[in-house]
Amino acid sequence: PPPTLQQVDAWVLALCDDGIPRNALEALWQLDFAGRAAVPPLEAALGSWDVQQRHLAAVALRRIGAEPTPRLVEVSVEAMRREWNRPWIGTLLAAPAAGAVRWLAQHPAAAHTTLRRALGSDDAQQRFLAALRECCTSDIAPGELRQRLLRRLQQDGQRA
């Protein structure tokens, strides 16, 4: 049977950083199985003050295949920051940045403006991933891709 709204709400709440080992990961798996029924409460959690809940809600929405709402795009671009990826290295199979970059690549029109803003981020990893995403948005040859990325990094003041 499909999950009840109370079950879904409980799983979304369990995504919070509450100090209970592994409950957020278990909730994430349950939300995967809940599918589209979990989308409204997960979208609400994108506005959470709890960083873990916000980012795990975005992970769940991306895995479910939710529409690229402005808030989901914002949290996905936020996930490209180095600081948001360290705590989950042992929890998730992949850092949130990896899933976010792949998902953003599938939604270039929705993500364009937010990614452009990320090019000016104070976080080097986020700037690099935004530049990489920007360089890969069209069907270009690998050599041209490399040149675009190098130009972008040089503009950013990064050593190539």
mmCIF file of C-alpha atoms in Angstrom:
data_model
loop_
_atom_site.group_PDB
_atom_site.id
_atom_site.type_symbol
_atom_site.label_atom_id
_atom_site.label_comp_id
_atom_site.label_asym_id
_atom_site.label_seq_id
_atom_site.Cartn_x
_atom_site.Cartn_y
_atom_site.Cartn_z
ATOM 1 C CA PRO A 1 0.000 0.000 0.000
ATOM 2 C CA PRO A 2 1.135 3.592 -0.560
ATOM 3 C CA PRO A 3 2.501 5.418 2.464
ATOM 4 C CA THR A 4 0.238 7.665 4.498
ATOM 5 C CA LEU A 5 0.798 11.398 4.668
ATOM 6 C CA GLN A 6 1.784 10.934 8.324
ATOM 7 C CA GLN A 7 4.480 8.418 7.332
ATOM 8 C CA VAL A 8 5.839 10.734 4.647
ATOM 9 C CA ASP A 9 5.871 13.676 7.078
ATOM 10 C CA ALA A 10 7.719 11.549 9.650
ATOM 11 C CA TRP A 11 10.334 10.527 7.062
ATOM 12 C CA VAL A 12 10.834 14.143 5.977
ATOM 13 C CA LEU A 13 11.268 15.152 9.635
ATOM 14 C CA ALA A 14 13.797 12.324 10.087
ATOM 15 C CA LEU A 15 16.001 13.983 7.448
ATOM 16 C CA CYS A 16 16.932 16.594 10.081
ATOM 17 C CA ASP A 17 20.292 16.565 11.819
ATOM 18 C CA ASP A 18 18.943 15.154 15.071
ATOM 19 C CA GLY A 19 21.938 13.159 16.293
ATOM 20 C CA ILE A 20 20.178 9.827 15.727
ATOM 21 C CA PRO A 21 22.546 7.609 13.701
ATOM 22 C CA ARG A 22 21.318 6.379 10.302
ATOM 23 C CA ASN A 23 17.681 7.495 10.653
ATOM 24 C CA ALA A 24 18.059 10.130 7.912
ATOM 25 C CA LEU A 25 19.482 7.570 5.503
ATOM 26 C CA GLU A 26 16.645 5.141 6.285
ATOM 27 C CA ALA A 27 14.137 7.953 5.765
ATOM 28 C CA LEU A 28 15.764 8.822 2.443
ATOM 29 C CA TRP A 29 15.273 5.238 1.246
ATOM 30 C CA GLN A 30 11.641 5.268 2.382
ATOM 31 C CA LEU A 31 11.052 8.541 0.550
ATOM 32 C CA ASP A 32 12.489 6.993 -2.616
ATOM 33 C CA PHE A 33 9.814 4.296 -2.393
ATOM 34 C CA ALA A 34 7.097 6.840 -1.580
ATOM 35 C CA GLY A 35 7.859 8.566 -4.887
ATOM 36 C CA ARG A 36 5.606 11.406 -6.029
ATOM 37 C CA ALA A 37 3.542 11.249 -2.829
ATOM 38 C CA ALA A 38 6.569 12.659 -1.005
ATOM 39 C CA VAL A 39 7.098 15.641 -3.318
ATOM 40 C CA PRO A 40 4.992 18.313 -1.514
ATOM 41 C CA PRO A 41 6.506 17.748 1.966
ATOM 42 C CA LEU A 42 9.992 17.444 0.474
ATOM 43 C CA GLU A 43 9.544 20.723 -1.402
ATOM 44 C CA ALA A 44 8.506 22.361 1.871
ATOM 45 C CA ALA A 45 11.679 20.990 3.511
ATOM 46 C CA LEU A 46 13.801 22.821 0.914
ATOM 47 C CA GLY A 47 13.138 25.935 2.991
ATOM 48 C CA SER A 48 14.314 24.322 6.232
ATOM 49 C CA TRP A 49 16.867 26.044 8.461
ATOM 50 C CA ASP A 50 18.326 22.558 9.067
ATOM 51 C CA VAL A 51 21.080 22.167 6.469
ATOM 52 C CA GLN A 52 20.971 18.349 6.503
ATOM 53 C CA GLN A 53 17.197 18.254 6.052
ATOM 54 C CA ARG A 54 17.319 20.825 3.247
ATOM 55 C CA HIS A 55 20.035 18.990 1.320
ATOM 56 C CA LEU A 56 18.673 15.487 1.859
ATOM 57 C CA ALA A 57 15.233 16.716 0.750
ATOM 58 C CA ALA A 58 16.897 17.960 -2.448
ATOM 59 C CA VAL A 59 18.654 14.602 -2.881
ATOM 60 C CA ALA A 60 15.297 12.835 -2.526
ATOM 61 C CA LEU A 61 13.533 15.187 -4.950
ATOM 62 C CA ARG A 62 16.258 14.772 -7.559
ATOM 63 C CA ARG A 63 16.113 10.972 -7.206
ATOM 64 C CA ILE A 64 12.307 10.982 -7.459
ATOM 65 C CA GLY A 65 12.518 13.064 -10.635
ATOM 66 C CA ALA A 66 10.726 16.140 -9.340
ATOM 67 C CA GLU A 67 10.275 19.211 -11.492
ATOM 68 C CA PRO A 68 13.116 21.759 -11.366
ATOM 69 C CA THR A 69 11.457 24.367 -9.143
ATOM 70 C CA PRO A 70 13.450 27.530 -8.387
ATOM 71 C CA ARG A 71 14.000 26.393 -4.779
ATOM 72 C CA LEU A 72 15.208 22.927 -5.831
ATOM 73 C CA VAL A 73 17.632 24.570 -8.259
ATOM 74 C CA GLU A 74 18.874 26.933 -5.510
ATOM 75 C CA VAL A 75 19.491 24.107 -3.029
ATOM 76 C CA SER A 76 21.121 21.986 -5.749
ATOM 77 C CA VAL A 77 23.537 24.800 -6.591
ATOM 78 C CA GLU A 78 24.133 25.323 -2.867
ATOM 79 C CA ALA A 79 25.056 21.617 -2.667
ATOM 80 C CA MET A 80 27.998 22.296 -4.965
ATOM 81 C CA ARG A 81 29.744 24.123 -2.088
ATOM 82 C CA ARG A 82 32.602 22.223 -0.481
ATOM 83 C CA GLU A 83 31.327 22.851 3.056
ATOM 84 C CA TRP A 84 27.986 21.118 2.421
ATOM 85 C CA ASN A 85 29.625 17.929 1.146
ATOM 86 C CA ARG A 86 32.010 17.000 3.945
ATOM 87 C CA PRO A 87 29.451 15.863 6.557
ATOM 88 C CA TRP A 88 27.792 13.364 4.221
ATOM 89 C CA ILE A 89 30.812 11.575 2.823
ATOM 90 C CA GLY A 90 30.126 8.533 5.041
ATOM 91 C CA THR A 91 26.322 8.779 4.838
ATOM 92 C CA LEU A 92 25.578 8.899 1.130
ATOM 93 C CA LEU A 93 27.111 6.820 -1.613
ATOM 94 C CA ALA A 94 28.086 10.033 -3.417
ATOM 95 C CA ALA A 95 28.559 13.594 -2.234
ATOM 96 C CA PRO A 96 25.502 15.795 -2.819
ATOM 97 C CA ALA A 97 27.550 17.920 -5.250
ATOM 98 C CA ALA A 98 27.909 15.017 -7.691
ATOM 99 C CA GLY A 99 24.186 14.331 -7.829
ATOM 100 C CA ALA A 100 23.398 18.030 -7.990
ATOM 101 C CA VAL A 101 25.726 18.644 -10.946
ATOM 102 C CA ARG A 102 24.264 15.690 -12.864
ATOM 103 C CA TRP A 103 20.712 16.849 -12.138
ATOM 104 C CA LEU A 104 21.491 20.473 -13.080
ATOM 105 C CA ALA A 105 22.918 19.211 -16.384
ATOM 106 C CA GLN A 106 19.513 17.706 -17.145
ATOM 107 C CA HIS A 107 17.788 21.058 -16.464
ATOM 108 C CA PRO A 108 20.014 23.701 -18.071
ATOM 109 C CA ALA A 109 17.259 26.241 -18.756
ATOM 110 C CA ALA A 110 15.937 26.152 -15.192
ATOM 111 C CA ALA A 111 19.427 26.320 -13.695
ATOM 112 C CA HIS A 112 21.066 28.893 -15.978
ATOM 113 C CA THR A 113 20.573 32.058 -13.883
ATOM 114 C CA THR A 114 21.411 30.406 -10.564
ATOM 115 C CA LEU A 115 24.546 28.789 -12.003
ATOM 116 C CA ARG A 116 25.656 32.135 -13.437
ATOM 117 C CA ARG A 117 25.376 33.638 -9.942
ATOM 118 C CA ALA A 118 27.427 30.738 -8.556
ATOM 119 C CA LEU A 119 30.312 31.768 -10.819
ATOM 120 C CA GLY A 120 30.862 34.630 -8.370
ATOM 121 C CA SER A 121 30.658 32.425 -5.271
ATOM 122 C CA ASP A 122 33.130 32.691 -2.414
ATOM 123 C CA ASP A 123 33.486 28.881 -2.538
ATOM 124 C CA ALA A 124 36.140 27.630 -4.986
ATOM 125 C CA GLN A 125 34.496 24.231 -5.506
ATOM 126 C CA GLN A 126 31.140 25.830 -6.292
ATOM 127 C CA ARG A 127 32.765 28.273 -8.745
ATOM 128 C CA PHE A 128 34.636 25.431 -10.461
ATOM 129 C CA LEU A 129 31.546 23.209 -10.766
ATOM 130 C CA ALA A 130 29.450 26.134 -12.020
ATOM 131 C CA ALA A 131 32.143 26.953 -14.611
ATOM 132 C CA LEU A 132 32.345 23.319 -15.663
ATOM 133 C CA ARG A 133 28.556 23.149 -15.979
ATOM 134 C CA GLU A 134 28.538 26.396 -17.968
ATOM 135 C CA CYS A 135 31.202 25.098 -20.347
ATOM 136 C CA CYS A 136 29.327 21.848 -20.928
ATOM 137 C CA THR A 137 25.927 23.320 -21.779
ATOM 138 C CA SER A 138 26.290 23.002 -25.506
ATOM 139 C CA ASP A 139 27.433 20.373 -27.951
ATOM 140 C CA ILE A 140 31.076 21.370 -28.311
ATOM 141 C CA ALA A 141 34.258 19.509 -29.100
ATOM 142 C CA PRO A 142 36.441 18.388 -26.160
ATOM 143 C CA GLY A 143 39.277 20.740 -27.174
ATOM 144 C CA GLU A 144 36.935 23.707 -27.229
ATOM 145 C CA LEU A 145 35.467 22.593 -23.884
ATOM 146 C CA ARG A 146 38.965 22.539 -22.387
ATOM 147 C CA GLN A 147 39.721 26.026 -23.738
ATOM 148 C CA ARG A 148 36.433 27.424 -22.401
ATOM 149 C CA LEU A 149 37.043 25.936 -18.985
ATOM 150 C CA LEU A 150 40.619 27.221 -18.862
ATOM 151 C CA ARG A 151 39.448 30.714 -19.843
ATOM 152 C CA ARG A 152 36.752 30.596 -17.181
ATOM 153 C CA LEU A 153 39.233 29.487 -14.512
ATOM 154 C CA GLN A 154 41.727 32.158 -15.533
ATOM 155 C CA GLN A 155 38.993 34.800 -15.316
ATOM 156 C CA ASP A 156 38.209 33.439 -11.883
ATOM 157 C CA GLY A 157 41.830 33.859 -10.831
ATOM 158 C CA GLN A 158 42.347 30.130 -10.404
ATOM 159 C CA ARG A 159 45.569 28.444 -11.459
ATOM 160 C CA ALA A 160 44.894 25.997 -14.268
#
